[in-house]
CSV table of C-alpha atoms in Angstrom, one decimal:
chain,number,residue,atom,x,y,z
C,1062,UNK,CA,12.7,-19.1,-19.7
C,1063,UNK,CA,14.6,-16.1,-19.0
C,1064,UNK,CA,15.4,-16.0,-23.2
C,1065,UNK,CA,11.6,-16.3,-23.6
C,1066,UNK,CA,10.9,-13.4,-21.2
C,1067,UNK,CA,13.1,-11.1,-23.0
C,1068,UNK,CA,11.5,-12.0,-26.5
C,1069,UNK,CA,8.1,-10.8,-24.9
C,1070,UNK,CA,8.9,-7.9,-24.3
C,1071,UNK,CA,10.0,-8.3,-20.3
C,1072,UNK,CA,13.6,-8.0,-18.7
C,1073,UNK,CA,15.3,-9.4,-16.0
C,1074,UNK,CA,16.7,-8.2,-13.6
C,1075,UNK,CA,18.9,-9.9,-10.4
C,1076,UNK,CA,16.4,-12.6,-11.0
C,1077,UNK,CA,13.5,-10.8,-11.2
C,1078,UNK,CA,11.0,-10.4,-14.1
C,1079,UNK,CA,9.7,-6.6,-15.1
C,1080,UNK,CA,8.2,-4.9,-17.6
C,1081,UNK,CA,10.1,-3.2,-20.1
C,1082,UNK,CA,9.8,0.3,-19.5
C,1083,UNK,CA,10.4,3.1,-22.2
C,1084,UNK,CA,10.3,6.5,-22.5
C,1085,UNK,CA,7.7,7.0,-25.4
C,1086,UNK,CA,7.1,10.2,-28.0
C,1087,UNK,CA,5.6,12.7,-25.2
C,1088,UNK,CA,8.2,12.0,-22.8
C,1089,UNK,CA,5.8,9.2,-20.6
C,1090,UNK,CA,7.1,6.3,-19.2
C,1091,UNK,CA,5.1,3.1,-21.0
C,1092,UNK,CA,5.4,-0.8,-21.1
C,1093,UNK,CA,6.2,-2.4,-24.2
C,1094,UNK,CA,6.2,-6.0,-22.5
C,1095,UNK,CA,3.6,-8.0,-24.6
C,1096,UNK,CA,2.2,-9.5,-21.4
C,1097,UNK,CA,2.3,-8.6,-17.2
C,1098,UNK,CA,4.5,-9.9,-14.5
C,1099,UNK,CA,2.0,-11.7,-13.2
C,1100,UNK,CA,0.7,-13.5,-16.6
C,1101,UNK,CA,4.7,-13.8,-16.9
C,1102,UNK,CA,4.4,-15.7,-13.4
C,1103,UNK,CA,2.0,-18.3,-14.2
C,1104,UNK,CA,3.2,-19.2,-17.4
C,1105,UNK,CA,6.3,-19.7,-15.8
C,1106,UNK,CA,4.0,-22.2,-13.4
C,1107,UNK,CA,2.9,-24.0,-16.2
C,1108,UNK,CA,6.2,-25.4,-17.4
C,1109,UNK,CA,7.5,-26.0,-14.1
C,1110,UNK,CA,4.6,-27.8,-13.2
C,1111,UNK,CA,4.3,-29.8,-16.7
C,1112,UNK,CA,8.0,-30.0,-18.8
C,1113,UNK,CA,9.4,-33.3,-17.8
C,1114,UNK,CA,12.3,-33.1,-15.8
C,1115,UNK,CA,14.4,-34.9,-19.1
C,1116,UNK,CA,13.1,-35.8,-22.4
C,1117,UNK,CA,13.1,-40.0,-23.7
C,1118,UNK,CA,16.3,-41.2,-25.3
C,1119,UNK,CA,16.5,-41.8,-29.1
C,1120,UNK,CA,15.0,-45.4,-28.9
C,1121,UNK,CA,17.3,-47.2,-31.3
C,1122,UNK,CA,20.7,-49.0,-30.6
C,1123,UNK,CA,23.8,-48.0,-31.0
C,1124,UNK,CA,25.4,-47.1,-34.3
C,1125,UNK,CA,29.2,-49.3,-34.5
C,1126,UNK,CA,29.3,-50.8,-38.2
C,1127,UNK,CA,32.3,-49.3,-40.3
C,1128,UNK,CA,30.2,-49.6,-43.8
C,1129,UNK,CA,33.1,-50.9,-46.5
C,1130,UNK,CA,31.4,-49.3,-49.5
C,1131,UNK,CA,33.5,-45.6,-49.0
C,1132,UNK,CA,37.4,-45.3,-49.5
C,1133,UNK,CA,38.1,-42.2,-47.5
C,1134,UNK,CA,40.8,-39.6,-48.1
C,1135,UNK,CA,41.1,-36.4,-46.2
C,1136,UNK,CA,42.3,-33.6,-47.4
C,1137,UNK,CA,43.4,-30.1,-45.4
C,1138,UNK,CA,43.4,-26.3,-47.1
C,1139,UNK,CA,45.4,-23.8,-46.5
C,1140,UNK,CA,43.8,-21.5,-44.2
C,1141,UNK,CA,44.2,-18.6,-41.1
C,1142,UNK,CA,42.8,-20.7,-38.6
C,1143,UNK,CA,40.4,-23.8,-37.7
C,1144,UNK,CA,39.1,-25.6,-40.8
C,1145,UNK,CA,35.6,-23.8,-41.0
C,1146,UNK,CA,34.0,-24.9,-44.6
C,1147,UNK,CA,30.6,-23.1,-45.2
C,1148,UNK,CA,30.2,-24.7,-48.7
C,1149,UNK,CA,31.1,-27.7,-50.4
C,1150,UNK,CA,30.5,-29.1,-54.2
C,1151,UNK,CA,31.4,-31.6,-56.5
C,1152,UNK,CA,31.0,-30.8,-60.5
C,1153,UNK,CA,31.0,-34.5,-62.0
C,1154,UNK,CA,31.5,-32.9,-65.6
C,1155,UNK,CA,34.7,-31.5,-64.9
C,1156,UNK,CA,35.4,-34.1,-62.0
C,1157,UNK,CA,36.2,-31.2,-59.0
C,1158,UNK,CA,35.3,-30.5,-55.8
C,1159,UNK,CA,34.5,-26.6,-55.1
C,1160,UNK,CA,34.6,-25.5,-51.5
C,1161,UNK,CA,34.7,-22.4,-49.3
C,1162,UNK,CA,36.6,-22.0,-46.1
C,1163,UNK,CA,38.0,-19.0,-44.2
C,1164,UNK,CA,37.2,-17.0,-46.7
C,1165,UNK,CA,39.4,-19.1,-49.4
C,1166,UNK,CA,37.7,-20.5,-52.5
C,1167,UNK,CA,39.4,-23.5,-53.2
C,1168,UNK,CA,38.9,-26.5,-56.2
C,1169,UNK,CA,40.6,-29.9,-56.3
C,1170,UNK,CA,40.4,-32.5,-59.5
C,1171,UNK,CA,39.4,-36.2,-59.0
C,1172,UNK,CA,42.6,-37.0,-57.0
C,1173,UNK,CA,42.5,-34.5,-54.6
C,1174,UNK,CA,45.1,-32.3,-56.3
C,1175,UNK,CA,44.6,-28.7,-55.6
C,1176,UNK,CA,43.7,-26.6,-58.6
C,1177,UNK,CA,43.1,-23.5,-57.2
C,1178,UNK,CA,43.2,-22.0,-53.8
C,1179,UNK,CA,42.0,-17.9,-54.2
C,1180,UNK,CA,41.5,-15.2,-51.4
C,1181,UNK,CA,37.9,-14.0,-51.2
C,1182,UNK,CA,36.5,-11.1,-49.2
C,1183,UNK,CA,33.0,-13.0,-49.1
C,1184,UNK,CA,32.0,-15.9,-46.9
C,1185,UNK,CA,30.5,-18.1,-49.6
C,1186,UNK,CA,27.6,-20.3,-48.4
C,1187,UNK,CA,26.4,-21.1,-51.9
C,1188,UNK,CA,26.9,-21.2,-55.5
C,1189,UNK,CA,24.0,-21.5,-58.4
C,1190,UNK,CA,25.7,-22.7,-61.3
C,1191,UNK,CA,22.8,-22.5,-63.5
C,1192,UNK,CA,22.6,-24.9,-66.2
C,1193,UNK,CA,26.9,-25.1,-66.5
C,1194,UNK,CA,27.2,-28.4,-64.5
C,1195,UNK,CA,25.8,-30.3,-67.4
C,1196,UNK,CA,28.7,-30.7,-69.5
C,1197,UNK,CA,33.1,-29.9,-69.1
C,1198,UNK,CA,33.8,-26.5,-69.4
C,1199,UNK,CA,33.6,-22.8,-68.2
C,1200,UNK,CA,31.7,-22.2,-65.1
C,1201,UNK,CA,29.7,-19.6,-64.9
C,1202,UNK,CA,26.9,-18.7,-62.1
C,1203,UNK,CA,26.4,-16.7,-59.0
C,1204,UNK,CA,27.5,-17.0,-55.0
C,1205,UNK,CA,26.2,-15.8,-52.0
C,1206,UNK,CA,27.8,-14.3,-49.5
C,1207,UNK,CA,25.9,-14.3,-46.2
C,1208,UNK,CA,28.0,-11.6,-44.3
C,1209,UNK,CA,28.5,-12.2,-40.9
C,1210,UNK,CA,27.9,-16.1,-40.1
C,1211,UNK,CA,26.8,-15.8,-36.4
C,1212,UNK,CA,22.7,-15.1,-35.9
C,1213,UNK,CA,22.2,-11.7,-36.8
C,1214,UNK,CA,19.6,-9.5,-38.7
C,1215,UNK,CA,22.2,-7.2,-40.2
C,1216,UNK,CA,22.0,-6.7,-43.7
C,1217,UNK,CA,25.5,-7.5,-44.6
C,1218,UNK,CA,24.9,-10.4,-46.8
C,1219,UNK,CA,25.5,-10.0,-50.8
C,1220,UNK,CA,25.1,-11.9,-54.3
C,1221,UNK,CA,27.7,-11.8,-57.1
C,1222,UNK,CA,28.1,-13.4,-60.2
C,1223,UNK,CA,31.3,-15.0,-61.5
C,1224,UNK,CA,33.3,-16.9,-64.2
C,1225,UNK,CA,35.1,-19.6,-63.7
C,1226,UNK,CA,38.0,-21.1,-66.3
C,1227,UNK,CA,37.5,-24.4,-64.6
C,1228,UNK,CA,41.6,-24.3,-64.5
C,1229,UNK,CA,43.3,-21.4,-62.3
C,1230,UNK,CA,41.0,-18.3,-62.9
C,1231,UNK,CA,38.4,-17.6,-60.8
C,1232,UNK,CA,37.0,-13.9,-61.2
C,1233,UNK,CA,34.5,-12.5,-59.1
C,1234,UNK,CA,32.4,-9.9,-62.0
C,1235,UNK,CA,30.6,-8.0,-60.0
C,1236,UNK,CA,28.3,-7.7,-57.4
C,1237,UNK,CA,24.8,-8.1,-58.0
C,1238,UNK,CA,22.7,-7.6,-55.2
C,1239,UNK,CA,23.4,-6.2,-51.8
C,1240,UNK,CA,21.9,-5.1,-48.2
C,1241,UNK,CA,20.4,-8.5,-47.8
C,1242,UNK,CA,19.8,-10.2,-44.6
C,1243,UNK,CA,21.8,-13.3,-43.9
C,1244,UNK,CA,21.0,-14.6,-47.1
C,1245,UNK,CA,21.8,-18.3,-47.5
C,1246,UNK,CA,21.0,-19.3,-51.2
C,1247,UNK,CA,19.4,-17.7,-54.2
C,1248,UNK,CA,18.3,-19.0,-57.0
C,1249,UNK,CA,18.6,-17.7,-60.5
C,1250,UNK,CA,14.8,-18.1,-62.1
C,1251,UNK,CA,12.7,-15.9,-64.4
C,1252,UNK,CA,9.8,-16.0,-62.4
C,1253,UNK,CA,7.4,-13.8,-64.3
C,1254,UNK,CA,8.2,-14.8,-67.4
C,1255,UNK,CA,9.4,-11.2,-69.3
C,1256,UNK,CA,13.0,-12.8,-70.6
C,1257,UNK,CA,14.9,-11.6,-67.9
C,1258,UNK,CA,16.6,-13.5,-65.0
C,1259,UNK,CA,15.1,-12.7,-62.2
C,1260,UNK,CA,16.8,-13.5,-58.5
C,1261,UNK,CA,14.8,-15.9,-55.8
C,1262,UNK,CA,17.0,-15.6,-52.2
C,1263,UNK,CA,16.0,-17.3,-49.1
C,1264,UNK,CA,17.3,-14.2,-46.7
C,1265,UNK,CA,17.5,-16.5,-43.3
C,1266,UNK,CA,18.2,-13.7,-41.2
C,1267,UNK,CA,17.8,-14.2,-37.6
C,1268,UNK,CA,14.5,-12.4,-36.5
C,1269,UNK,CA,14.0,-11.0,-39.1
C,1270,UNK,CA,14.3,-12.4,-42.8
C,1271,UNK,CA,12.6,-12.8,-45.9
C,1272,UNK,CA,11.9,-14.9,-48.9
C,1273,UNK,CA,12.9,-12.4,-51.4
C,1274,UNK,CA,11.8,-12.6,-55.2
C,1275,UNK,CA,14.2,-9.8,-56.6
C,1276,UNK,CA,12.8,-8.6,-60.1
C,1277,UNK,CA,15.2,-7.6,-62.5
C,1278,UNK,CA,14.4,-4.1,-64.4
C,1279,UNK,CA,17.3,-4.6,-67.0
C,1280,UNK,CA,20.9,-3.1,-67.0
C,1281,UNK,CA,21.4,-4.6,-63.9
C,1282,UNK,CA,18.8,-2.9,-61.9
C,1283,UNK,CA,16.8,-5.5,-59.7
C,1284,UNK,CA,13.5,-4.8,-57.4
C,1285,UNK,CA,12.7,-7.1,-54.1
C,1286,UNK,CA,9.4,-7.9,-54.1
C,1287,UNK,CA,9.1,-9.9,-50.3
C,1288,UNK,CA,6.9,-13.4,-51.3
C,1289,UNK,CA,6.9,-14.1,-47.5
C,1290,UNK,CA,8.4,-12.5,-44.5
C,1291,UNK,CA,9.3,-14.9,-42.2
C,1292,UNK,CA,13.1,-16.0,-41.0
C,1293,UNK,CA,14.7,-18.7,-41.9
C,1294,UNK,CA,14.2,-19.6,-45.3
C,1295,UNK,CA,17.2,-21.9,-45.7
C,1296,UNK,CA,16.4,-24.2,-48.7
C,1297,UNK,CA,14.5,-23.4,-51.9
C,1298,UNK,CA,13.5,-25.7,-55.2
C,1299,UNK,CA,12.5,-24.4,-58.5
C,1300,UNK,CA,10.1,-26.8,-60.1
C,1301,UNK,CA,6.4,-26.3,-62.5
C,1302,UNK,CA,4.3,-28.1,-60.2
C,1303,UNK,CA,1.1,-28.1,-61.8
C,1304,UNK,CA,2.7,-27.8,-65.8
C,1305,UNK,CA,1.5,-25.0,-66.4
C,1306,UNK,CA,4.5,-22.8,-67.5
C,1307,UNK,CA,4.9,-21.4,-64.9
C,1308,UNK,CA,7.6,-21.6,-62.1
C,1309,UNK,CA,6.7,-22.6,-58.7
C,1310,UNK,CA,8.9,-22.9,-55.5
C,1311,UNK,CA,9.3,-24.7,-53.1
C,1312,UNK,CA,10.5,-23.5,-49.4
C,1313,UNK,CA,11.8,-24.7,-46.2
C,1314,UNK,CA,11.6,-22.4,-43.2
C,1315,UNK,CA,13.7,-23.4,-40.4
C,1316,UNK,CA,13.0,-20.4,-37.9
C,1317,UNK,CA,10.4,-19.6,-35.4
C,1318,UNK,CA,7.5,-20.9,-37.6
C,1319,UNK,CA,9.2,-24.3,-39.5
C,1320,UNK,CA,7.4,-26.1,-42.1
C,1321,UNK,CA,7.9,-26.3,-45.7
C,1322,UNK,CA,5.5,-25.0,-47.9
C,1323,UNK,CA,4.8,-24.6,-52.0
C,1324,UNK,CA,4.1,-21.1,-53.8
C,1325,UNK,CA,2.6,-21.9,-57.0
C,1326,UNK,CA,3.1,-19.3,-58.9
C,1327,UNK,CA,-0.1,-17.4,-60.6
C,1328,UNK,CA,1.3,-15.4,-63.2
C,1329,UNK,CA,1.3,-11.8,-63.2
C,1330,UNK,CA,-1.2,-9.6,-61.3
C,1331,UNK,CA,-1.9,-6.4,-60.7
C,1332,UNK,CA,1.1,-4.7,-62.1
C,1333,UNK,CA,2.7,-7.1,-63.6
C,1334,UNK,CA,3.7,-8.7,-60.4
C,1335,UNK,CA,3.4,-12.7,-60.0
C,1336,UNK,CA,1.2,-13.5,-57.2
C,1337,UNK,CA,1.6,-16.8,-55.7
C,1338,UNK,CA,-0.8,-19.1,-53.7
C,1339,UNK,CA,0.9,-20.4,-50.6
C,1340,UNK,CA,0.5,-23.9,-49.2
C,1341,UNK,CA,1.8,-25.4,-46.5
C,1342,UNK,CA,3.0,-28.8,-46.9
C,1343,UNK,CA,4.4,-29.7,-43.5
C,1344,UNK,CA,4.7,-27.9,-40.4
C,1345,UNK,CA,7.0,-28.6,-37.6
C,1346,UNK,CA,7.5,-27.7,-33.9
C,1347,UNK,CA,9.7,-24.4,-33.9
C,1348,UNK,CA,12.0,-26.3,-31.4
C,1349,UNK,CA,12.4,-28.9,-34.3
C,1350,UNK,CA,15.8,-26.9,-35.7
C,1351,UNK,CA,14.8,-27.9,-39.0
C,1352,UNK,CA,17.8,-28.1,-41.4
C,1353,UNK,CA,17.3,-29.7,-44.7
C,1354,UNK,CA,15.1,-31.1,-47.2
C,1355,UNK,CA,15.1,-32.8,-50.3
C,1356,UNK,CA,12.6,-33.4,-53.2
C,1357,UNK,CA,13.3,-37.0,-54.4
C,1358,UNK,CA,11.2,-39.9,-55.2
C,1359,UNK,CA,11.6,-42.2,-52.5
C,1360,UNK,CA,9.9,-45.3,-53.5
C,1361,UNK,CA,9.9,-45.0,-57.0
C,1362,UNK,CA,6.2,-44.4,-57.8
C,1363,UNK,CA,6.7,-41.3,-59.9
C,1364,UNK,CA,6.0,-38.5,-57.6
C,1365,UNK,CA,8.5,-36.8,-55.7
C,1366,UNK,CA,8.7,-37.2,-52.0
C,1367,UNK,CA,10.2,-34.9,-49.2
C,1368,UNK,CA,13.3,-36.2,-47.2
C,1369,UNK,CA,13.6,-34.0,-44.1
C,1370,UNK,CA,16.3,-33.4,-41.7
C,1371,UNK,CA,16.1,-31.4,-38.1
C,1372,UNK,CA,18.8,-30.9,-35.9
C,1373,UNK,CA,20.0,-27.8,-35.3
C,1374,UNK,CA,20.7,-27.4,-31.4
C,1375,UNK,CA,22.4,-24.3,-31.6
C,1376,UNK,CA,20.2,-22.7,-29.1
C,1377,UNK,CA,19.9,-22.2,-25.3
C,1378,UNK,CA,19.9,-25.6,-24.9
C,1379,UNK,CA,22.7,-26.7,-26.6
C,1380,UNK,CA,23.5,-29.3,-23.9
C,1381,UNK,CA,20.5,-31.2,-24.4
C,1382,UNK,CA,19.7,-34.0,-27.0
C,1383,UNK,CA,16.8,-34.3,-28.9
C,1384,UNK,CA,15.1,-37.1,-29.7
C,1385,UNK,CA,12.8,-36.0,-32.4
C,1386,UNK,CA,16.5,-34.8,-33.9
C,1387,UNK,CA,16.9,-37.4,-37.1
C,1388,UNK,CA,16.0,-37.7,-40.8
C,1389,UNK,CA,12.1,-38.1,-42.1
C,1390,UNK,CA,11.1,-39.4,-45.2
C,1391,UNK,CA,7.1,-38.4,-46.5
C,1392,UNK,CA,5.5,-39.9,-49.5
C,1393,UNK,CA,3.4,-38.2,-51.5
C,1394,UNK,CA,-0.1,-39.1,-52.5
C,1395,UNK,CA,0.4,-37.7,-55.9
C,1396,UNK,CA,-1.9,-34.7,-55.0
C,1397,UNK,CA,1.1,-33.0,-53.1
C,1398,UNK,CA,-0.2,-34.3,-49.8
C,1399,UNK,CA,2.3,-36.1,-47.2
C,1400,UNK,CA,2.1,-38.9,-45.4
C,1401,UNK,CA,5.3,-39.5,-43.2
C,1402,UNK,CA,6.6,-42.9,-43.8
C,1403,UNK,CA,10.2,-43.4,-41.8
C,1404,UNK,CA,11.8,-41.4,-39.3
C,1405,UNK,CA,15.4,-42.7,-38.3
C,1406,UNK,CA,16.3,-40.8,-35.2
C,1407,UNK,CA,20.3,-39.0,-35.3
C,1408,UNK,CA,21.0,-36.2,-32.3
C,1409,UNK,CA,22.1,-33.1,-34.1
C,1410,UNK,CA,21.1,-34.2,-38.0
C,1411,UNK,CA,22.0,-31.1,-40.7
C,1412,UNK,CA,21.5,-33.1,-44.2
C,1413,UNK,CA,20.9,-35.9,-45.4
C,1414,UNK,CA,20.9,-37.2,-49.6
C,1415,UNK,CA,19.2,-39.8,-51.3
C,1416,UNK,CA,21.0,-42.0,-53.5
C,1417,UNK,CA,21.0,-45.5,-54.8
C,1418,UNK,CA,24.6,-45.7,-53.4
C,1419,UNK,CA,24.9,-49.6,-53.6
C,1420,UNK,CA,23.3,-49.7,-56.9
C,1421,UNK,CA,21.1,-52.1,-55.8
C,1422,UNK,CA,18.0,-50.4,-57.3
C,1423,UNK,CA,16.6,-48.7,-53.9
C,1424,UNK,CA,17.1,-45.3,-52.2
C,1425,UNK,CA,19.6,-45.1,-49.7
C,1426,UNK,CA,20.5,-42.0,-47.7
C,1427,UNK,CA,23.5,-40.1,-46.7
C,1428,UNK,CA,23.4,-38.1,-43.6
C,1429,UNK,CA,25.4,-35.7,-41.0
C,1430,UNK,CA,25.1,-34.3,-37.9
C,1431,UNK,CA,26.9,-31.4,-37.1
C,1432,UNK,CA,25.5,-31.7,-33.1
C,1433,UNK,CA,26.0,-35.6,-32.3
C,1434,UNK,CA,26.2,-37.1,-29.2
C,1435,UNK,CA,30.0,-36.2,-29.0
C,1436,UNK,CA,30.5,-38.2,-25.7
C,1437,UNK,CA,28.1,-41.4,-26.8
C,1438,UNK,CA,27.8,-41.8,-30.0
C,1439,UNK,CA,30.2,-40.2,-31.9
C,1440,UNK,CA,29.5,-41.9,-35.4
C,1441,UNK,CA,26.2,-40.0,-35.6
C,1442,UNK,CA,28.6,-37.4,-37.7
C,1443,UNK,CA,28.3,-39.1,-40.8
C,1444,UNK,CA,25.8,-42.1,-41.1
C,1445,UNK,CA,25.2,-44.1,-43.9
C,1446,UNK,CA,21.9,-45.8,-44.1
C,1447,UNK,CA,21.4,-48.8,-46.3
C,1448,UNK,CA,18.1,-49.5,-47.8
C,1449,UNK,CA,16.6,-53.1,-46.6
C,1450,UNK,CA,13.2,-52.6,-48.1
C,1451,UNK,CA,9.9,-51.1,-47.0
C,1452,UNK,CA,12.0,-48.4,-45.3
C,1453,UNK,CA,14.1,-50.6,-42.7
C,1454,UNK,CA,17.9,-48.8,-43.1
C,1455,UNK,CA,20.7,-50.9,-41.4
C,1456,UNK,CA,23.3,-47.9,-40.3
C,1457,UNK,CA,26.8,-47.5,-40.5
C,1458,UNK,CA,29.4,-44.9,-40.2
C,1459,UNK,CA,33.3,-44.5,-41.1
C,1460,UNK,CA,36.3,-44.8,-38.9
C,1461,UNK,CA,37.4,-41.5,-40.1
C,1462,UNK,CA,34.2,-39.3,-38.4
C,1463,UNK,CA,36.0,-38.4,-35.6
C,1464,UNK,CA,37.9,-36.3,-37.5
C,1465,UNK,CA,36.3,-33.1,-38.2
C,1466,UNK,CA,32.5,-31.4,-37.0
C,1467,UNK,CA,30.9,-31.8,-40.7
C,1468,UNK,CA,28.9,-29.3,-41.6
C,1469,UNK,CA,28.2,-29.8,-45.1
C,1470,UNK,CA,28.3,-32.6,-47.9
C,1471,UNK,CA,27.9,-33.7,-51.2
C,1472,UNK,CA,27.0,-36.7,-53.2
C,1473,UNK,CA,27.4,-37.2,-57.1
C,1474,UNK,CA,29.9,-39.4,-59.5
C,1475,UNK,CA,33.4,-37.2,-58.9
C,1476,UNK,CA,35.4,-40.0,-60.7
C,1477,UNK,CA,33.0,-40.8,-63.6
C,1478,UNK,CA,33.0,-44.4,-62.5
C,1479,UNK,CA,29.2,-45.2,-62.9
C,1480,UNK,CA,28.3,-44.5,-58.9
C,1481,UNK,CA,27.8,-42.2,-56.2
C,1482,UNK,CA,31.0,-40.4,-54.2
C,1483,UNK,CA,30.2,-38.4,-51.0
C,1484,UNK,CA,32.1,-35.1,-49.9
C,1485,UNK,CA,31.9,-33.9,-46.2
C,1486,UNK,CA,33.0,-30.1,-45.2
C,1487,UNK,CA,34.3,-29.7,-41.7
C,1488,UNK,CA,33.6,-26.4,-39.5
C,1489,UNK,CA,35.1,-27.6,-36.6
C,1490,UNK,CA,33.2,-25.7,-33.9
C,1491,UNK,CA,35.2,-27.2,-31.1
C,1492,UNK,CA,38.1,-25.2,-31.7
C,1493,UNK,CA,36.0,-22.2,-32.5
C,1494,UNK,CA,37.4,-19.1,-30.8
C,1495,UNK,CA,40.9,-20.7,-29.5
C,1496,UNK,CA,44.0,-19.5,-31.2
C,1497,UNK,CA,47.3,-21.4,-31.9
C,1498,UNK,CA,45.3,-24.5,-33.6
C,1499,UNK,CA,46.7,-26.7,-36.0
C,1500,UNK,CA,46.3,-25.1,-39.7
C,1501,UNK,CA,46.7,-28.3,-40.9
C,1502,UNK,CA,43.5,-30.0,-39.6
C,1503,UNK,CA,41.0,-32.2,-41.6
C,1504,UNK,CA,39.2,-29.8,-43.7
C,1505,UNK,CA,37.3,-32.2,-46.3
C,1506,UNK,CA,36.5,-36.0,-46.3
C,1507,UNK,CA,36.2,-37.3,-49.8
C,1508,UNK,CA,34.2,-40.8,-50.0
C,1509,UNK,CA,34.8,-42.6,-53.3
C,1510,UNK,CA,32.1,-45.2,-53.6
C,1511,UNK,CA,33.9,-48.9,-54.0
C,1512,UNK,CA,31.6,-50.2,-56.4
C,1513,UNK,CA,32.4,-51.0,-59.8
């Protein structure tokens, strides 16, 4: 309450609520509180009067199977402090894992084997690499650098591109955007369709943020045009919805007002810009700490469906578990309408994938949580969920979970063996802020799928 106060404008004070007083322009004293002490007063009332005094528990048992399909082999990087990855990445062609940690870009082949381990002045969150995945080779692409990682609406964050040997030489060529706003991912996409590549970023910010179509003029020259200004645009998909040439996107907004929603894209408009007709797909509580989605066809009808993750609980209530926390699966009508289908509830869920991981024809799904129930139910860090039909998932974990606070993951073939491997990042935000830590922690869990 006292957090909600101070976003409307009031302050507190030994206790008390007051209006926020400023000086304005001709030197008078004025309120800039967006409602009165006393309006203050009785919504305050209100949630005394009607919040329960704990919310339900997650209604499903508890998870204790140790699933035998994953062989798991950690691995630690070299690093300054606490394992604290912020990206991770398998490239099946080459057969590597990419990942970012404490400011060190580092690469290992099949086996774990370090390839490369470089200093970087960025903090890497993501990496388009374009259309270079799809065969061995050079890697070429762009990263993101988010600035400062904590919630803020600085505009520290940056874009570069880069070329990578796929051996020992990683080089940063330049930079290619900058002054952006927590950006967490951009996209490489000519979206008005003049020849040159244009630059979609979801700028997350904090407050503030954008989703941020950056036009580029030639010789390297870009202009933001702002598709929607709203925080927390942390997950964005390129596809030509309606086939008509043109490319659409796709959204997730995971701040303040969360939902996902489709910009089809319109073609160019008055000056050349492309205007875009917004929909939106699905909305969610803005206490939901939405976290991830995925366009993937769930039960194999042809269209694609929306897997959904919420649990981020990094908030004021950090202490308290969420039920409504968990993965979501919605099927789509074939008219881009949703329908949800499954919810499996997980306290603290950041992603979840869909695969066929067992092979066994089905979709079954991958998922972490990066706030679990630490004291309960530990094992709610990485879950795998195993299809049984007509969206009934038997659940198990791995006895290695306990091992790191896994903030990202990855699924594809890293061993070219015909099935699905999983990769798991660990910011460990337990140790965050302590000094004299082991540098030799757990950094990355790689799962090699058993099957053959």
């Amino acid at each position: 309450m006292p957090i909600m106060a101070q976003q409307m404008g009031l302050q507190i004070v030994n206790g008390e609520v007051y209006p926020d007083i400023q000086k304005g322009a001709d030197g008078k004293f004025e309120s800039v509180a967006s409602v009165t002490p006393e309006d203050w007063a009785k919504i305050t009332a209100f949630y005394e009067e009607n919040a329960p005094e704990k919310l339900p528990s997650q209604g499903r048992g508890q998870i204790s199977v140790i699933t035998d399909l994953f062989s798991v082999k950690p691995i630690s990087i070299p690093q300054s402090s606490f394992p604290s990855l912020t990206y991770i990445k398998i490239d099946s062609a080459n057969q590597q894992i990419y990942t970012s940690s404490d400011s060190m870009l580092s690469v290992f082949d099949k086996k774990t084997a370090p390839i490369l381990a470089q200093k970087v002045k960025e903090t890497i969150v993501d990496i388009d690499f374009g259309n270079t995945l799809q065969k061995a080779g050079n890697r070429v692409g762009y990263f993101t650098n988010i600035g400062i990682l904590n919630p803020n609406d600085l505009a520290k964050g940056s874009l570069h591109s880069f070329n990578f040997d796929g051996k020992t030489n990683f080089k940063n060529t330049g930079r290619i955007l900058e002054n952006l706003t927590r950006p967490v991912q951009s996209i490489a996409v000519d979206l008005d369709k003049d020849g040159l590549i244009d630059q979609l970023v979801c700028g997350y910010g904090n407050k503030n943020g954008s989703l941020i179509w950056n036009k580029n003029l030639g010789s390297n020259k870009f202009q933001e045009q702002i598709i929607k200004p709203f925080p927390g645009a942390i997950k964005a998909y390129i596809e030509d919805v309606n086939k008509d040439g043109l490319p659409d996107i796709w959204v997730l907004f995971a701040q303040a007002q969360e939902g996902i929603f489709l910009f089809t894209n319109k073609g160019n408009g008055t000056g050349g810009v492309p205007q875009f007709d917004s929909k939106e797909i699905l909305r969610f509580s803005p206490i939901y700490g939405s976290s991830f989605f995925e366009l993937v066809d769930l039960n194999k009808d042809g269209h694609k469906d929306i897997l959904y993750t919420s649990g981020d609980n990094a908030d004021y209530t950090t202490h308290v578990l969420k039920p409504y926390h968990g993965v979501y699966g919605y099927l789509n009508d074939g008219k881009n309408n949703y329908k949800q289908a499954f919810f499996y509830p997980i306290n603290g869920c950041f992603k979840a994938l869909a695969r066929d991981f067992d092979k066994d024809g089905d979709i079954d799904i991958a998922t972490i949580a990066y706030f679990p129930d630490f004291k309960n139910q530990p094992k709610e860090g990485f879950v795998y969920l195993e299809n049984k039909g007509k969206f009934t998932f038997s659940a198990a974990s791995i006895k290695e979970v306990n091992a790191g606070n896994w903030l990202v993951m990855d699924a594809a073939d890293l061993d070219a063996d015909g099935d699905e491997d999983i990769v798991l990042g660990n910011f460990d935000r337990k140790k965050r802020g302590r000094i004299n830590e082991s540098k030799k922690d757990t950094a990355i869990l790689v799962l090699s799928n058993n099957l053959r």
